[in-house]
XYZ file of C-alpha atoms in Angstrom:
776
model
C 0.000 0.000 0.000
C 2.753 2.465 1.012
C 4.705 1.765 -2.179
C 1.700 2.375 -4.409
C 0.752 5.587 -2.610
C 4.288 6.924 -2.777
C 4.719 6.153 -6.454
C 1.385 7.769 -7.328
C 2.062 10.945 -5.348
C 5.680 11.238 -6.476
C 4.711 10.838 -10.106
C 2.002 13.518 -9.817
C 4.221 15.946 -7.913
C 7.277 15.591 -10.115
C 5.235 16.021 -13.254
C 3.615 19.249 -12.101
C 6.112 21.184 -10.038
C 8.321 22.455 -12.854
C 5.478 24.361 -14.442
C 4.325 25.621 -11.065
C 7.770 26.992 -10.227
C 7.883 28.916 -13.495
C 10.773 31.192 -14.444
C 11.107 32.660 -10.958
C 13.500 30.309 -9.175
C 12.624 31.773 -5.759
C 8.835 32.042 -5.996
C 7.973 28.709 -4.408
C 10.516 29.019 -1.597
C 9.523 32.555 -0.678
C 5.847 31.634 -0.702
C 6.052 28.554 1.513
C 9.234 28.865 3.614
C 8.243 31.773 5.813
C 7.092 32.537 9.390
C 3.871 30.797 10.320
C 3.232 31.999 13.875
C 0.516 34.671 14.255
C 1.875 38.202 14.353
C 0.770 38.688 17.961
C 2.696 35.576 18.998
C 5.795 36.895 17.213
C 5.383 40.311 18.844
C 5.219 38.827 22.346
C 8.194 36.575 21.663
C 10.261 39.546 20.458
C 9.371 41.564 23.556
C 10.423 38.635 25.738
C 13.832 38.562 24.051
C 14.223 42.294 24.645
C 13.320 41.887 28.322
C 15.732 38.975 28.822
C 18.504 40.949 27.130
C 18.355 44.273 28.990
C 15.967 43.548 31.860
C 12.224 44.182 32.286
C 12.538 47.816 33.393
C 14.693 48.906 30.475
C 12.522 46.871 28.106
C 9.552 49.113 28.947
C 11.230 51.794 26.823
C 10.615 49.698 23.671
C 7.447 48.927 21.741
C 7.088 46.343 18.978
C 4.637 45.968 16.097
C 4.706 43.117 13.571
C 3.389 43.841 10.095
C 3.727 40.778 7.870
C 2.775 42.804 4.795
C 6.091 44.660 4.984
C 8.905 43.636 2.717
C 10.513 40.392 3.875
C 13.209 40.905 6.535
C 12.722 44.621 7.074
C 12.274 46.947 10.014
C 11.835 50.574 11.008
C 13.108 52.084 14.291
C 11.774 55.406 15.528
C 12.453 57.399 18.681
C 11.255 60.966 18.216
C 12.355 62.515 21.513
C 13.902 61.718 24.852
C 10.436 61.290 26.345
C 9.069 58.842 23.754
C 9.722 55.096 23.591
C 11.761 53.362 20.927
C 9.199 52.122 18.411
C 10.012 49.060 16.319
C 7.893 48.050 13.352
C 9.101 44.867 11.656
C 8.089 42.218 9.159
C 8.460 39.375 11.687
C 9.426 38.664 15.250
C 13.008 37.918 14.304
C 13.171 41.110 12.230
C 11.985 42.983 15.329
C 14.709 41.482 17.527
C 17.253 42.278 14.822
C 15.980 45.874 14.831
C 16.386 45.986 18.602
C 19.957 44.710 18.329
C 20.705 47.143 15.515
C 19.675 49.946 17.858
C 21.689 48.474 20.744
C 24.857 48.108 18.715
C 24.894 51.129 16.418
C 23.193 53.725 18.620
C 23.865 52.506 22.181
C 27.257 50.857 21.454
C 26.366 47.547 23.114
C 27.112 43.945 22.185
C 25.728 40.456 22.836
C 28.252 37.720 22.030
C 28.821 34.013 22.661
C 31.290 34.877 25.418
C 29.080 37.400 27.176
C 27.561 40.860 26.805
C 28.358 44.528 27.139
C 25.071 46.290 27.886
C 25.856 49.729 29.312
C 22.923 51.585 27.779
C 23.105 55.387 27.686
C 20.504 57.476 29.470
C 18.436 58.863 27.918
C 18.264 56.475 24.979
C 19.367 58.014 21.666
C 16.876 59.530 19.211
C 16.687 57.583 15.963
C 14.761 57.216 12.723
C 16.088 54.415 10.532
C 14.717 51.859 8.086
C 16.490 48.678 6.995
C 15.396 46.337 4.216
C 17.641 43.288 4.155
C 19.061 42.251 0.783
C 18.759 38.597 1.870
C 15.582 36.561 1.832
C 17.250 34.156 4.271
C 19.945 34.544 6.905
C 21.111 31.017 7.677
C 22.921 29.502 10.658
C 24.362 26.077 11.533
C 26.351 23.263 10.071
C 25.068 19.721 10.532
C 28.241 19.182 12.609
C 27.597 22.073 14.997
C 25.196 19.969 17.058
C 27.981 17.455 17.683
C 30.958 19.765 18.154
C 29.275 22.486 20.227
C 25.695 21.677 21.260
C 26.006 18.018 22.330
C 25.908 18.612 26.069
C 23.632 21.659 26.138
C 20.498 21.851 28.216
C 17.518 24.153 27.794
C 19.048 27.055 29.734
C 21.923 27.237 27.246
C 19.581 26.923 24.295
C 17.347 29.617 25.752
C 20.245 32.102 25.688
C 21.439 30.912 22.298
C 18.036 31.312 20.661
C 17.949 34.860 22.017
C 21.352 35.458 20.415
C 20.085 33.992 17.123
C 17.080 36.292 17.246
C 19.237 39.348 17.932
C 21.416 38.449 14.963
C 18.397 38.192 12.685
C 18.858 34.522 11.825
C 15.786 33.393 9.917
C 16.623 29.813 8.899
C 18.300 26.988 10.839
C 18.193 23.233 11.526
C 16.298 20.912 13.870
C 18.405 17.802 13.298
C 17.580 15.400 16.127
C 15.901 12.321 14.633
C 17.168 9.213 16.400
C 13.927 8.816 18.366
C 11.918 8.564 15.155
C 14.389 6.189 13.531
C 14.252 3.861 16.516
C 10.476 3.616 16.228
C 10.639 3.105 12.467
C 13.391 0.482 12.583
C 11.370 -1.537 15.072
C 8.451 -1.493 12.640
C 10.795 -2.860 9.965
C 11.602 -5.784 12.297
C 15.039 -4.734 13.459
C 15.818 -5.813 17.012
C 16.843 -3.366 19.721
C 20.438 -4.736 19.744
C 20.646 -4.184 15.977
C 19.429 -0.619 16.372
C 21.865 -0.010 19.228
C 24.726 -1.207 17.040
C 23.732 1.348 14.413
C 22.988 4.535 16.346
C 26.090 6.411 17.464
C 26.760 8.063 20.794
C 25.914 11.740 21.433
C 29.328 13.015 20.354
C 28.975 11.530 16.860
C 25.353 11.931 15.810
C 26.202 14.156 12.847
C 28.371 11.595 11.053
C 26.035 8.705 11.698
C 23.248 10.764 10.101
C 25.399 11.440 7.035
C 26.261 7.757 6.612
C 29.945 8.145 7.542
C 29.945 5.913 10.634
C 27.594 3.664 12.564
C 27.454 2.861 16.248
C 30.588 4.818 17.157
C 30.394 6.090 20.728
C 27.129 4.232 21.282
C 24.832 2.709 22.078
C 22.423 5.592 22.368
C 20.487 5.363 25.624
C 16.737 5.741 25.731
C 16.993 8.518 28.326
C 19.338 10.615 26.199
C 17.165 10.135 23.125
C 14.067 11.184 25.053
C 15.846 14.215 26.492
C 16.952 15.358 23.025
C 13.511 14.813 21.559
C 11.910 16.918 24.302
C 14.659 19.531 23.983
C 14.201 19.833 20.238
C 10.458 20.298 20.653
C 11.114 23.259 22.973
C 13.743 24.692 20.623
C 11.505 24.396 17.580
C 8.540 25.937 19.369
C 10.497 28.919 20.642
C 12.231 29.642 17.349
C 8.959 29.481 15.437
C 7.340 31.856 17.917
C 9.938 34.387 16.813
C 9.203 33.805 13.137
C 12.275 31.689 12.410
C 12.077 28.760 10.023
C 13.413 25.283 10.892
C 14.580 22.611 8.456
C 13.730 19.059 9.507
C 15.774 16.014 8.451
C 14.660 13.861 5.544
C 15.736 10.376 4.458
C 19.011 10.413 2.498
C 19.239 6.659 1.876
C 21.460 5.447 4.745
C 20.249 2.405 6.702
C 21.519 -0.111 9.281
C 23.420 -3.096 7.890
C 20.771 -5.697 8.996
C 18.366 -4.340 6.367
C 20.291 -6.362 3.765
C 19.340 -9.635 5.464
C 15.745 -8.545 6.058
C 15.284 -7.571 2.407
C 17.438 -9.967 0.361
C 15.749 -9.013 -2.913
C 16.355 -5.288 -2.504
C 19.454 -3.579 -3.917
C 21.686 -2.091 -1.229
C 25.182 -0.660 -1.558
C 27.907 -0.724 1.056
C 28.995 2.853 1.647
C 32.718 3.429 1.112
C 34.777 3.260 4.306
C 35.254 6.730 5.726
C 38.610 7.791 7.202
C 39.720 4.179 7.694
C 37.153 3.418 10.386
C 37.130 -0.282 11.348
C 34.365 -2.485 9.972
C 32.523 -2.498 13.296
C 31.848 1.237 12.972
C 31.999 1.821 9.227
C 29.941 1.318 6.111
C 26.223 1.558 6.795
C 24.067 0.558 3.853
C 22.857 2.867 1.125
C 19.479 1.908 -0.255
C 19.418 2.116 -4.034
C 17.119 5.034 -4.874
C 15.503 3.160 -7.723
C 13.947 0.745 -5.227
C 10.336 1.518 -4.216
C 11.411 0.823 -0.624
C 13.402 4.085 -0.761
C 10.281 6.174 -1.180
C 8.361 4.124 1.335
C 10.931 4.552 4.122
C 11.544 8.197 3.284
C 7.876 9.070 3.357
C 7.137 7.170 6.540
C 10.089 8.789 8.296
C 9.134 12.310 7.252
C 5.516 11.790 8.170
C 6.584 10.944 11.727
C 9.007 13.894 11.909
C 6.249 16.310 10.889
C 3.820 14.745 13.327
C 6.324 15.229 16.147
C 7.887 18.580 15.274
C 5.523 20.316 12.855
C 6.839 21.698 9.584
C 8.014 24.858 7.852
C 8.113 23.039 4.498
C 11.894 22.765 4.325
C 13.888 19.560 4.869
C 17.588 18.714 4.757
C 19.187 15.533 3.431
C 22.838 14.961 2.521
C 23.369 11.605 0.808
C 27.034 11.978 -0.154
C 28.903 14.054 2.419
C 32.493 12.779 2.211
C 31.360 9.547 0.554
C 31.056 9.069 -3.184
C 28.092 7.530 -5.018
C 28.598 4.078 -6.501
C 28.106 5.447 -10.009
C 28.851 8.716 -11.761
C 26.266 7.992 -14.416
C 23.805 10.779 -15.028
C 20.754 8.517 -14.799
C 21.846 7.115 -11.447
C 22.537 10.545 -9.943
C 19.229 11.829 -11.259
C 17.489 8.852 -9.681
C 19.099 9.561 -6.314
C 18.086 13.219 -6.259
C 14.643 12.520 -7.679
C 13.958 9.786 -5.118
C 15.040 11.874 -2.135
C 12.921 14.800 -3.246
C 10.041 12.532 -4.244
C 9.876 10.941 -0.796
C 9.716 14.430 0.731
C 7.172 15.834 -1.699
C 4.926 12.800 -1.334
C 4.289 13.883 2.266
C 4.559 17.664 1.822
C 3.644 18.965 -1.670
C 5.013 22.404 -0.700
C 8.384 20.958 0.301
C 11.806 22.457 -0.333
C 14.921 20.285 -0.053
C 17.873 21.968 1.737
C 21.193 20.513 0.564
C 24.706 21.140 1.863
C 26.877 21.803 -1.170
C 29.943 20.446 0.602
C 30.014 17.269 -1.450
C 30.968 19.291 -4.548
C 33.983 21.000 -2.923
C 37.379 19.812 -4.216
C 35.952 16.401 -5.086
C 36.995 15.106 -8.518
C 34.061 12.684 -8.548
C 31.631 15.545 -9.037
C 32.288 16.610 -12.583
C 30.229 19.416 -14.077
C 28.089 16.809 -15.810
C 27.527 14.828 -12.604
C 26.582 17.959 -10.672
C 24.167 19.051 -13.373
C 22.525 15.615 -13.475
C 22.005 15.603 -9.729
C 20.713 19.159 -9.385
C 18.392 19.222 -12.371
C 16.551 16.106 -11.176
C 14.715 18.363 -8.722
C 12.281 20.991 -10.049
C 13.749 24.484 -10.062
C 12.920 26.281 -6.849
C 12.348 23.092 -4.852
C 16.021 22.704 -3.943
C 17.912 25.244 -1.817
C 21.678 24.703 -1.724
C 24.041 25.865 1.002
C 27.264 26.986 -0.677
C 29.005 25.845 2.445
C 32.413 27.537 2.299
C 31.895 30.461 -0.023
C 34.592 32.556 1.645
C 37.295 30.163 0.435
C 35.918 27.606 -2.033
C 32.714 29.020 -3.562
C 30.951 26.603 -5.871
C 28.095 28.702 -7.244
C 30.067 30.108 -10.183
C 31.579 26.761 -11.114
C 28.205 24.964 -11.022
C 26.313 27.479 -13.132
C 24.659 28.889 -10.024
C 23.745 25.346 -9.034
C 22.107 24.657 -12.382
C 19.589 27.409 -11.709
C 18.671 26.230 -8.216
C 18.628 28.922 -5.488
C 21.512 28.940 -3.031
C 22.744 30.640 0.137
C 26.244 32.156 0.310
C 27.814 30.741 3.499
C 30.950 31.306 5.534
C 32.256 28.122 7.166
C 35.576 29.356 8.630
C 35.912 26.797 11.454
C 36.508 23.056 11.426
C 35.975 20.938 14.519
C 35.584 23.874 16.887
C 39.354 24.427 17.126
C 40.351 27.674 18.816
C 43.011 29.203 16.583
C 42.245 32.766 15.502
C 41.261 32.653 11.831
C 39.029 34.611 9.500
C 38.646 35.877 5.954
C 36.668 39.062 6.499
C 37.805 40.736 3.276
C 36.811 37.638 1.316
C 33.397 37.710 2.973
C 32.880 41.419 2.360
C 33.998 41.203 -1.250
C 32.397 37.836 -2.046
C 28.901 38.641 -0.791
C 28.862 42.002 -2.566
C 30.115 40.513 -5.835
C 27.493 37.765 -5.769
C 24.766 40.330 -5.114
C 26.006 42.609 -7.880
C 25.774 39.898 -10.512
C 22.681 41.427 -12.171
C 20.665 38.266 -11.742
C 23.271 35.846 -13.104
C 23.418 34.124 -9.711
C 20.437 32.575 -7.944
C 21.506 33.737 -4.496
C 18.748 34.006 -1.879
C 20.734 34.944 1.188
C 23.832 34.550 3.313
C 24.726 32.554 6.358
C 27.359 31.052 8.621
C 28.082 27.320 8.747
C 30.829 26.767 11.350
C 31.451 23.188 12.416
C 31.984 24.523 15.919
C 31.232 27.827 17.625
C 32.683 29.690 20.641
C 35.755 31.105 18.898
C 36.499 34.079 16.609
C 33.160 35.630 17.473
C 33.621 38.936 15.643
C 34.130 37.159 12.316
C 30.752 35.435 12.606
C 28.859 38.554 13.610
C 30.418 40.338 10.645
C 29.281 37.605 8.243
C 25.761 37.552 9.696
C 25.442 41.321 9.314
C 26.351 40.971 5.646
C 23.010 39.177 5.353
C 21.115 42.196 6.668
C 23.060 45.121 5.254
C 23.965 45.937 1.674
C 27.040 48.078 2.189
C 25.160 51.333 2.487
C 23.588 50.544 5.852
C 25.929 49.822 8.787
C 28.670 48.089 6.770
C 30.617 50.518 4.593
C 33.883 48.598 4.883
C 35.708 46.205 7.163
C 37.792 48.871 8.916
C 34.767 50.899 9.974
C 32.911 47.751 10.997
C 35.708 46.643 13.326
C 35.985 50.150 14.746
C 32.302 49.991 15.666
C 32.639 46.414 16.873
C 35.453 47.150 19.330
C 33.519 50.084 20.827
C 30.405 47.934 21.227
C 32.458 45.095 22.723
C 34.257 47.131 25.376
C 32.117 50.237 25.770
C 32.250 53.833 24.580
C 35.556 54.480 26.346
C 37.124 52.286 23.657
C 36.574 54.842 20.877
C 39.970 56.050 19.684
C 41.740 53.827 22.215
C 44.495 51.254 21.903
C 41.838 48.514 21.877
C 40.215 49.936 18.769
C 43.580 50.058 17.042
C 44.272 46.512 18.196
C 41.143 45.167 16.541
C 42.080 46.760 13.250
C 45.448 45.054 13.516
C 43.666 41.722 13.978
C 41.375 42.572 11.059
C 44.337 43.089 8.748
C 46.428 40.148 10.000
C 44.929 37.027 11.546
C 41.435 37.789 10.216
C 42.594 38.485 6.682
C 43.321 35.005 5.355
C 42.851 34.911 1.571
C 44.694 31.746 0.508
C 43.539 28.319 -0.639
C 45.365 26.185 1.920
C 42.920 24.549 4.314
C 43.314 26.087 7.769
C 42.079 23.856 10.596
C 43.780 25.404 13.622
C 46.478 22.718 13.691
C 49.382 24.575 15.236
C 52.467 22.735 16.417
C 51.881 22.210 20.121
C 48.330 20.881 19.705
C 49.318 18.391 17.020
C 50.616 14.872 17.496
C 54.421 15.273 17.744
C 56.563 14.413 14.743
C 59.748 15.669 13.135
C 57.890 16.516 9.938
C 55.727 19.492 10.990
C 56.077 22.591 8.799
C 54.706 25.572 10.755
C 53.645 28.673 8.855
C 51.291 31.614 9.228
C 49.478 33.794 6.694
C 49.956 37.130 8.453
C 52.745 39.374 9.675
C 53.748 38.060 13.075
C 55.321 41.325 14.207
C 52.177 43.266 13.334
C 50.009 40.751 15.179
C 52.167 41.077 18.284
C 51.762 44.852 18.088
C 48.019 44.286 18.162
C 48.364 42.172 21.296
C 50.518 44.872 22.886
C 47.815 47.439 22.134
C 45.135 45.243 23.656
C 47.239 44.628 26.753
C 47.944 48.340 27.181
C 44.205 49.009 27.024
C 43.476 46.198 29.479
C 46.181 47.411 31.865
C 44.075 50.505 32.598
C 41.872 48.281 34.769
C 38.386 49.763 34.707
C 38.213 49.699 30.907
C 38.715 45.928 30.676
C 35.323 44.275 31.081
C 34.635 40.534 30.966
C 34.757 40.451 27.158
C 38.054 42.304 27.235
C 39.503 39.795 29.686
C 38.352 36.924 27.490
C 40.040 38.538 24.475
C 43.269 39.133 26.361
C 43.484 35.425 27.197
C 42.447 34.362 23.696
C 44.874 36.603 21.810
C 47.688 35.679 24.206
C 46.835 32.023 23.542
C 47.247 32.737 19.823
C 50.583 34.408 20.529
C 51.641 31.277 22.457
C 50.900 29.159 19.383
C 53.307 31.246 17.354
C 55.965 31.087 20.062
C 55.642 27.296 20.154
C 55.960 27.129 16.369
C 59.171 29.171 16.467
C 60.626 27.067 19.260
C 59.771 23.904 17.317
C 61.666 25.156 14.270
C 64.580 26.088 16.521
C 64.938 22.776 18.365
C 64.422 20.715 15.220
C 67.199 22.712 13.567
C 69.327 22.126 16.677
C 68.613 18.405 16.437
C 69.549 18.180 12.757
C 72.764 20.149 13.342
C 73.565 18.198 16.535
C 73.674 21.327 18.725
C 72.945 19.582 22.000
C 73.135 22.563 24.377
C 70.857 24.732 22.222
C 68.486 21.798 21.795
C 68.169 21.323 25.558
C 67.536 25.043 26.059
C 64.860 25.329 23.377
C 63.025 22.128 24.358
C 62.988 23.204 27.997
C 61.468 26.512 26.912
C 58.884 24.691 24.794
C 57.679 22.548 27.686
C 57.695 25.491 30.088
C 55.622 27.492 27.606
C 52.899 24.829 27.633
C 52.878 24.648 31.423
C 52.484 28.403 31.736
C 49.851 28.535 28.992
C 47.742 26.024 30.902
C 47.943 28.314 33.947
C 46.831 31.298 31.861
C 43.869 29.382 30.426
C 42.751 28.517 33.964
C 41.892 32.185 34.514
C 39.044 32.254 31.926
C 35.969 30.032 32.236
C 35.567 29.537 28.486
C 38.941 27.768 28.317
C 38.282 25.065 30.915
C 38.232 21.392 29.904
C 36.391 20.621 33.133
C 33.222 22.395 31.991
C 32.969 20.242 28.849
C 33.556 16.982 30.713
C 31.256 17.866 33.601
C 28.458 18.734 31.168
C 28.856 15.344 29.483
C 28.823 13.417 32.756
C 25.742 15.259 33.949
C 23.604 13.341 31.461
C 24.399 9.975 32.990
C 21.908 8.359 35.358
C 24.328 5.565 36.257
C 28.098 5.328 36.697
C 28.325 3.426 33.402
C 26.394 6.112 31.522
C 28.494 8.896 33.022
C 31.620 7.033 31.972
C 30.316 6.551 28.435
C 29.332 10.193 27.973
C 32.687 11.371 29.280
C 34.372 8.991 26.848
C 32.373 10.553 23.990
C 33.499 13.989 25.144
C 37.154 13.048 25.573
C 37.667 11.035 22.421
C 36.037 13.632 20.182
C 38.653 16.148 21.363
C 41.578 13.759 20.925
C 41.586 10.621 18.778
C 38.105 11.114 17.279
C 38.104 7.529 16.034
C 38.978 4.367 17.991
C 42.553 4.185 16.655
C 43.073 7.877 16.093
C 41.582 7.968 12.603
C 41.140 11.748 12.770
C 43.459 12.581 15.639
C 43.465 16.189 16.895
C 40.809 17.323 14.410
C 38.524 18.772 17.101
C 41.130 19.513 19.758
C 40.691 22.457 22.091
C 43.364 24.582 23.751
C 41.749 24.319 27.164
C 43.262 24.289 30.628
C 43.671 20.642 31.573
C 44.006 19.475 28.000
C 47.216 21.442 27.509
C 48.685 20.092 30.747
C 47.537 16.478 30.505
C 47.339 15.777 26.778
C 49.464 18.123 24.678
C 52.310 18.494 27.172
C 52.851 14.750 27.908
C 52.906 13.977 24.184
C 55.667 16.503 23.627
C 57.553 15.383 26.717
C 57.670 11.857 25.306
C 58.677 13.016 21.829
C 61.372 15.410 23.034
C 62.718 12.756 25.373
C 63.270 10.473 22.387
C 65.003 13.266 20.469
C 67.184 14.041 23.462
C 68.196 10.387 23.765
C 69.013 10.200 20.062
C 71.240 13.265 20.346
C 72.985 11.990 23.469
C 73.713 8.585 21.894
C 74.358 9.888 18.381
C 71.382 7.873 17.228
C 68.245 8.557 15.164
C 64.529 8.607 15.788
C 61.677 6.734 14.150
C 58.572 8.919 13.890
C 56.310 5.904 13.429
C 57.557 4.216 16.590
C 57.253 7.450 18.573
C 53.716 7.935 17.264
C 52.800 4.459 18.501
C 54.318 5.219 21.909
C 52.369 8.481 22.101
C 49.183 6.637 21.179
C 49.634 3.896 23.789
C 51.120 5.929 26.624
C 49.363 9.294 26.378
C 46.463 9.501 23.950
C 44.616 6.271 24.604
C 44.885 6.520 28.426
C 43.582 10.101 28.329
C 40.357 9.024 26.598
C 39.450 6.620 29.414
C 40.852 8.592 32.352
C 38.450 9.826 35.026
C 40.512 12.740 36.338
C 38.387 15.729 37.311
C 39.288 19.185 36.074
C 38.461 22.680 37.239
C 35.016 23.996 36.315
C 35.619 27.459 37.782
C 38.476 29.851 37.186
C 41.492 30.024 39.431
C 44.890 31.682 39.562
C 46.003 35.265 39.055
C 44.224 38.146 37.400
C 44.083 37.176 33.689
C 45.293 40.558 32.443
C 48.277 40.649 34.769
C 49.183 37.048 33.956
C 48.811 37.636 30.205
C 51.048 40.702 30.402
C 53.728 38.757 32.243
C 53.382 35.853 29.809
C 53.716 38.089 26.758
C 56.671 40.051 28.093
C 58.559 36.885 29.012
C 58.008 34.935 25.823
C 58.400 37.785 23.369
C 61.888 38.276 24.821
C 62.594 34.541 24.858
C 62.100 34.114 21.109
C 63.290 37.530 19.972
C 66.431 36.078 18.377
C 64.715 33.111 16.746
C 63.765 33.269 13.096
C 60.219 34.319 12.359
C 57.656 31.914 11.017
C 57.348 31.532 7.243
C 54.284 33.181 5.734
C 53.999 30.824 2.748
C 52.496 27.373 3.130
C 54.981 24.582 2.397
C 54.386 22.561 -0.735
C 52.779 19.256 0.087
C 53.907 16.051 -1.546
C 51.470 14.611 -4.080
C 49.262 11.940 -2.573
C 47.784 9.195 -4.668
C 45.899 7.631 -1.780
C 42.321 8.824 -1.517
C 41.754 10.917 1.593
C 38.776 12.476 3.250
C 38.279 15.966 1.900
C 36.734 17.201 5.125
C 39.675 16.208 7.275
C 42.563 16.815 4.881
């Protein structure tokens, strides 16, 4: 019955949607993917955000009206005199909260960030009369990996604050990815046993890659209590975001299934997914159901029907069949069948559906020829597929793909991989790239902009800049990167920052560490937080001396005491941490040169400095709560109801940061420079490595990197993943500014005579072995 219904509906829908979409590629999306909550509900939700942000008493100075007949994503702010309230009229609840934040930032010089807020409002509030009409139909946020790298251990209180932040930033489109509860129910109906399901569903730290068909069962089994918690949490998240007028994309079936399906359906065509990143058979290769099989549509439709029943719908659904895994065939008919089947299963349940696709699979992947891409994209009616150009700031695909074969897309900045903490950004690329795509006179089918970081809680200013590019066209608020960062630093630290050393410091960072324009993948893998080897080639893309001058400016501003608020203190620790990375890189080059030239005394001096640097960095990180390993591990353990569950969740948390896979398949990819991790993971690895080098020098011998790697794995890395040591969850130690100043003064002198880091990436040897593109 299900098969017949699906085939009938899919045939009807696919035959009629092309004509319905017509020449306007955006018409269907803009008609159906829009706020659905009543305007009064959106108004109340916006007022609640305002009250939570600045307090109930201050919030009484603001009024909000929602007028859905206004142009999409627009607002007007009016305050006629000191005695009148600030009036906000907006097209939606989220447009109203964006208007409120626009007023806070650009008229009151305030800021709300991931690390905290600066909310010293002037009295009386400034007079204003401004209208903004966003050039973007959508402002998008999230990567499918963000839920695993940053949100895994969040509870409602953290989501409550984060949704407020999203609303203030004017984010209109995001994801609601949790689905394991629905899959468990559905698999049971297809006669899988609970043990079979447990072997398939991954643990909380690895949901994202199980959903994309990269791994199965890794970090599991998923407990019923955790699944129920996440289901309830997602229902609250979805409800609150929709109250504000945001739109949520639900997951759809992409074709990946548990291995036991092959035995249950011996006459159905399944394909073993290619092994991803050398994961062992126990955790690799879930099945891919051939899209030409009627069972594909049946499962896809039944799954989506349950998702909608549980979470409602905004008529947009995401499915990524080939993230980091290649299809079994590059034939046009096969790729058309895949895309057509995925969309057909969605449209059979929701005739107004739009499929949201991450365009990552097309990035630097030779499998996806122009012909293959065209076959895949054109199988879906124009305007029923919305593509996320996932890393437009570095590897944009919209021009290469003919603007995704006419399908609408969103220009996205990815910037971060794995949630690593190294300072990195491409603000000039973002500013130039968004404006160029908009100025294409209709040759590009761009519907908006967004940010797609794998992990958050680093490089905050870069993300706020990219999000504002979705709301402003260059004439409103953003007239250039220098002016934007001038305004940003004042909002971050308060009005006393205007014209100060801190403002100059941020423009140094803008033109150095946040001005990466190359094509080398930057994943935050600096020397000291990488697995030790003699073959590391450190380099940076910016002028090290200029960057240090920026840190000196920030420290001089912070030294004044009263001017350095909580955000300032966070930045002092963060920028000093970045400085420490560069110092470690220079020391590495020095002691490796000493080793090669057999300069034993210099080698001992430089290696001692290297290890001391890491010890003192750990002490500095202890002074700032956002750099504490203990908070991450404690949050993971808090979900366990039994000792065994607490141990399993902590293992998920530890191994994601370190080995990632069971044998270190993606070692260090998601590492964090946190207090505790520097002292007990990075430092012991380097102590072991440098001890071997020291012995080789003393005995006139040589080292074997492979043998040392195995020793590091057995003696440091693997034990750390199963350790139960408790780490600080609250700050300790000296004043962070004073400690950072001392740290900088000491180590800038210590490496003054060492050669500076190269600013050109070393040429990499050609590799014939196929590697994961995501983790290269």
